[in-house]
């Protein structure tokens, strides 16, 4: 259950009491719900069309960030109508299919035929970091809209400096080094050829880009490259494909849409060998929060999480790496005693992930969402992710109360991912266009600090523990009457005597009505918790209530839960052993007792997954699995089966196992009736508790209408966020530094920074509180100096790089890298760079001085009576020896231009 997971838990506090006295005149009450009355979601086929419609007023915003290249050619009058909102939370890269047969590290057998998979070889994957230029992609394809990226975390993450030495050690550089990568690939394939007994060979072909092709069993070695067409990944993919062919490997360029790329890459078994490379693009759900930098590394590198090829789908070929899983699990569960240990483990995960190179990174993208600034009068957004966050739909106000947006899709369908709360809402459009609009989670991440904050739950926390062999050992007594859900017995059981926990959190829950008019209550929470344990636990072979992909990370974290105490009407105590040493808020929200979905909807979904659809006969799954329907709460046939399940449960007077003893059949029937009515009236089963509800969904147009949920029970007013946060970001206007300097001399760097207020009121002023760092980065990417800048006057920060930091450095082109954030651990830091050329100081020779002549003594008179004649030649000892020695040492320490 997505709301229950630690990393996806995010949110914010606020309960506004509503008082009205029937016997008195009623004054105007604050409007409940969001700032606009409705949100209309449509589809546009391309960014060019979308931004044009925003500029001309047909749309208020386009729900996809676009590169500077899209805006460069717009008419000036269009540009005047646009407010551009930056998204630095995205990044692009490549993921490889490393599948091979169990008995051969090079070959994959499909349908009786054997194929040579070059990306089953680690060295070939790793070489892909070098054969192209990231700088070319940033400068020529993105038109400056990003920066090179070599691994996780992103370059804009303040903690990225902790892993930059890995990239320097690997020899990465913005320009790349084709020759080095080419040789690495040839060496690896030559070694494979020697082990395959002549089945793999080079064949000369003067028409080939490399002058030859590699052949396997008499056919060219060919890789299938899935290249997205909707954005700059198209040009990036074609460029990289050309570079691969220059290494003697043929490329089948499959230029595909978002939907096809997602389906083939993440929802097919790698051993089916339908793809070799995919141009991935991601936007982090938590932005670039430094609190989670190690978690990002674990998510994208460690197989146990379920994001590496195989995706922990039962029966599929799996990429495995026990070391990554072992270290990653220690990070994930925070089995560390100090921040030093934490950083060391994170460093090792990144290092292993970089060298394994199943997933490699190319660029952090700096893109911009277009918003019509005439119609949209107020909007809050995440400083890192822009519109791909919770805040826009909560806070937006327009001139007429309607907010019209569009998502991008080159196909008729509006969404490529299913909408269900376990295996759905997996792409940015379903998540940030629909999920955040219709749901209220228990917590939200603050746009100011990035930390989880109370939203529909508030808490107090107690911690008491010690470490034994790196493991947290709790010292808090768990009440013997606390309960856990027994998934085998299908009942709640008391934990009994002697159970201890490290953390006790008391949550106060703010309930309101679900969209179908039923009040949330403690039974929704009981059911949701039981459901999480049920579907993440394999009770026995063939357990129908188990999902391996869903369980992939939960089965590691759920054992840390020690017990629950439910106190009616709205208090839950949670006891657990998770300690986030960086943040008490993250520790407290490790497991939030909350759900955005009513229990009867959960039970109906379970019903048709376990028993199949009684109307259609469909076999359902939470996730996209071959041979099964991917459960979708807006698909007509799926809705019919869900309604039929509600009817059947009502007719049986069914009470779920997790609620027996808490809900009687009469109350259960009332719930089933309300959900059934909703499904028949609305034509979908998206029943939740957030600021909007789905009024209409038309898959033919396609079109979705969200209406504001104005029920008096809803706890937040439309102005709540206006008074809750002041969202600002620091913008680097200028770096004032020399373009060249000599090694061993001081370098003064001044940085002009303005503070831009994004919400609640737009404005800017010279910054006086920014956290500014200045770094000097070597040509090979190593940080040789870094220091926090000092404020010298409003808007101006200064650092002097001392000569001792540059003394002895090789000559070459270095980079002054500046970052500016609202505070040290801010979730976003703006980055700017400037090149500086360092040269060795000229050695000026010191002339050797001429010796000073000694005075000649007066001659002593000779005793000879006759005078001796004076010599005709005088010896003038004028030693004028001038030695000129010029030593010019030109040492360029360029460890392989990659």
mmCIF file of C-alpha atoms in Angstrom, residues 95 224-230 233 252-269 274-280 311 408-417 427 429 624 630:
data_model
loop_
_atom_site.group_PDB
_atom_site.id
_atom_site.type_symbol
_atom_site.label_atom_id
_atom_site.label_comp_id
_atom_site.label_asym_id
_atom_site.label_seq_id
_atom_site.Cartn_x
_atom_site.Cartn_y
_atom_site.Cartn_z
ATOM 1 C CA UNK A 95 19.184 0.775 -18.720
ATOM 2 C CA UNK A 224 17.590 -3.650 -29.979
ATOM 3 C CA UNK A 225 17.651 -0.053 -28.787
ATOM 4 C CA UNK A 226 14.289 1.302 -27.534
ATOM 5 C CA UNK A 227 14.429 5.048 -28.230
ATOM 6 C CA UNK A 228 11.706 7.335 -26.904
ATOM 7 C CA UNK A 229 10.396 9.768 -29.513
ATOM 8 C CA UNK A 230 8.506 12.378 -27.461
ATOM 9 C CA UNK A 233 15.813 11.369 -25.714
ATOM 10 C CA UNK A 252 18.160 -1.929 -34.427
ATOM 11 C CA UNK A 253 16.716 1.501 -33.654
ATOM 12 C CA UNK A 254 13.156 1.085 -32.395
ATOM 13 C CA UNK A 255 11.733 4.593 -32.124
ATOM 14 C CA UNK A 256 8.807 4.183 -29.765
ATOM 15 C CA UNK A 257 6.306 6.043 -27.619
ATOM 16 C CA UNK A 258 6.212 6.273 -23.855
ATOM 17 C CA UNK A 259 3.659 3.485 -23.541
ATOM 18 C CA UNK A 260 5.597 1.042 -25.681
ATOM 19 C CA UNK A 261 8.870 1.806 -23.925
ATOM 20 C CA UNK A 262 7.371 1.237 -20.486
ATOM 21 C CA UNK A 263 5.648 -1.973 -21.573
ATOM 22 C CA UNK A 264 8.687 -3.580 -23.163
ATOM 23 C CA UNK A 265 11.286 -2.492 -20.619
ATOM 24 C CA UNK A 266 9.520 -2.973 -17.300
ATOM 25 C CA UNK A 267 6.693 -5.394 -18.029
ATOM 26 C CA UNK A 268 8.366 -8.167 -20.001
ATOM 27 C CA UNK A 269 10.689 -10.903 -18.788
ATOM 28 C CA UNK A 274 12.728 -8.148 -26.590
ATOM 29 C CA UNK A 275 15.113 -5.266 -25.903
ATOM 30 C CA UNK A 276 18.735 -4.505 -25.071
ATOM 31 C CA UNK A 277 18.799 -0.775 -24.224
ATOM 32 C CA UNK A 278 16.162 1.782 -23.267
ATOM 33 C CA UNK A 279 16.446 5.571 -22.966
ATOM 34 C CA UNK A 280 15.155 5.920 -19.423
ATOM 35 C CA UNK A 311 11.910 -6.380 -11.199
ATOM 36 C CA UNK A 408 1.678 14.446 -23.252
ATOM 37 C CA UNK A 409 0.881 11.302 -25.192
ATOM 38 C CA UNK A 410 1.665 10.419 -28.778
ATOM 39 C CA UNK A 411 -1.140 7.844 -28.687
ATOM 40 C CA UNK A 412 -4.883 8.304 -28.115
ATOM 41 C CA UNK A 413 -4.802 6.945 -24.549
ATOM 42 C CA UNK A 414 -4.466 9.512 -21.785
ATOM 43 C CA UNK A 415 -2.537 7.281 -19.387
ATOM 44 C CA UNK A 416 -0.115 4.428 -19.998
ATOM 45 C CA UNK A 417 -0.102 3.177 -16.397
ATOM 46 C CA UNK A 427 4.283 7.416 -14.065
ATOM 47 C CA UNK A 429 1.037 11.801 -15.268
ATOM 48 C CA UNK A 624 1.188 -5.623 -15.468
ATOM 49 C CA UNK A 630 -3.646 -4.944 -15.032
#
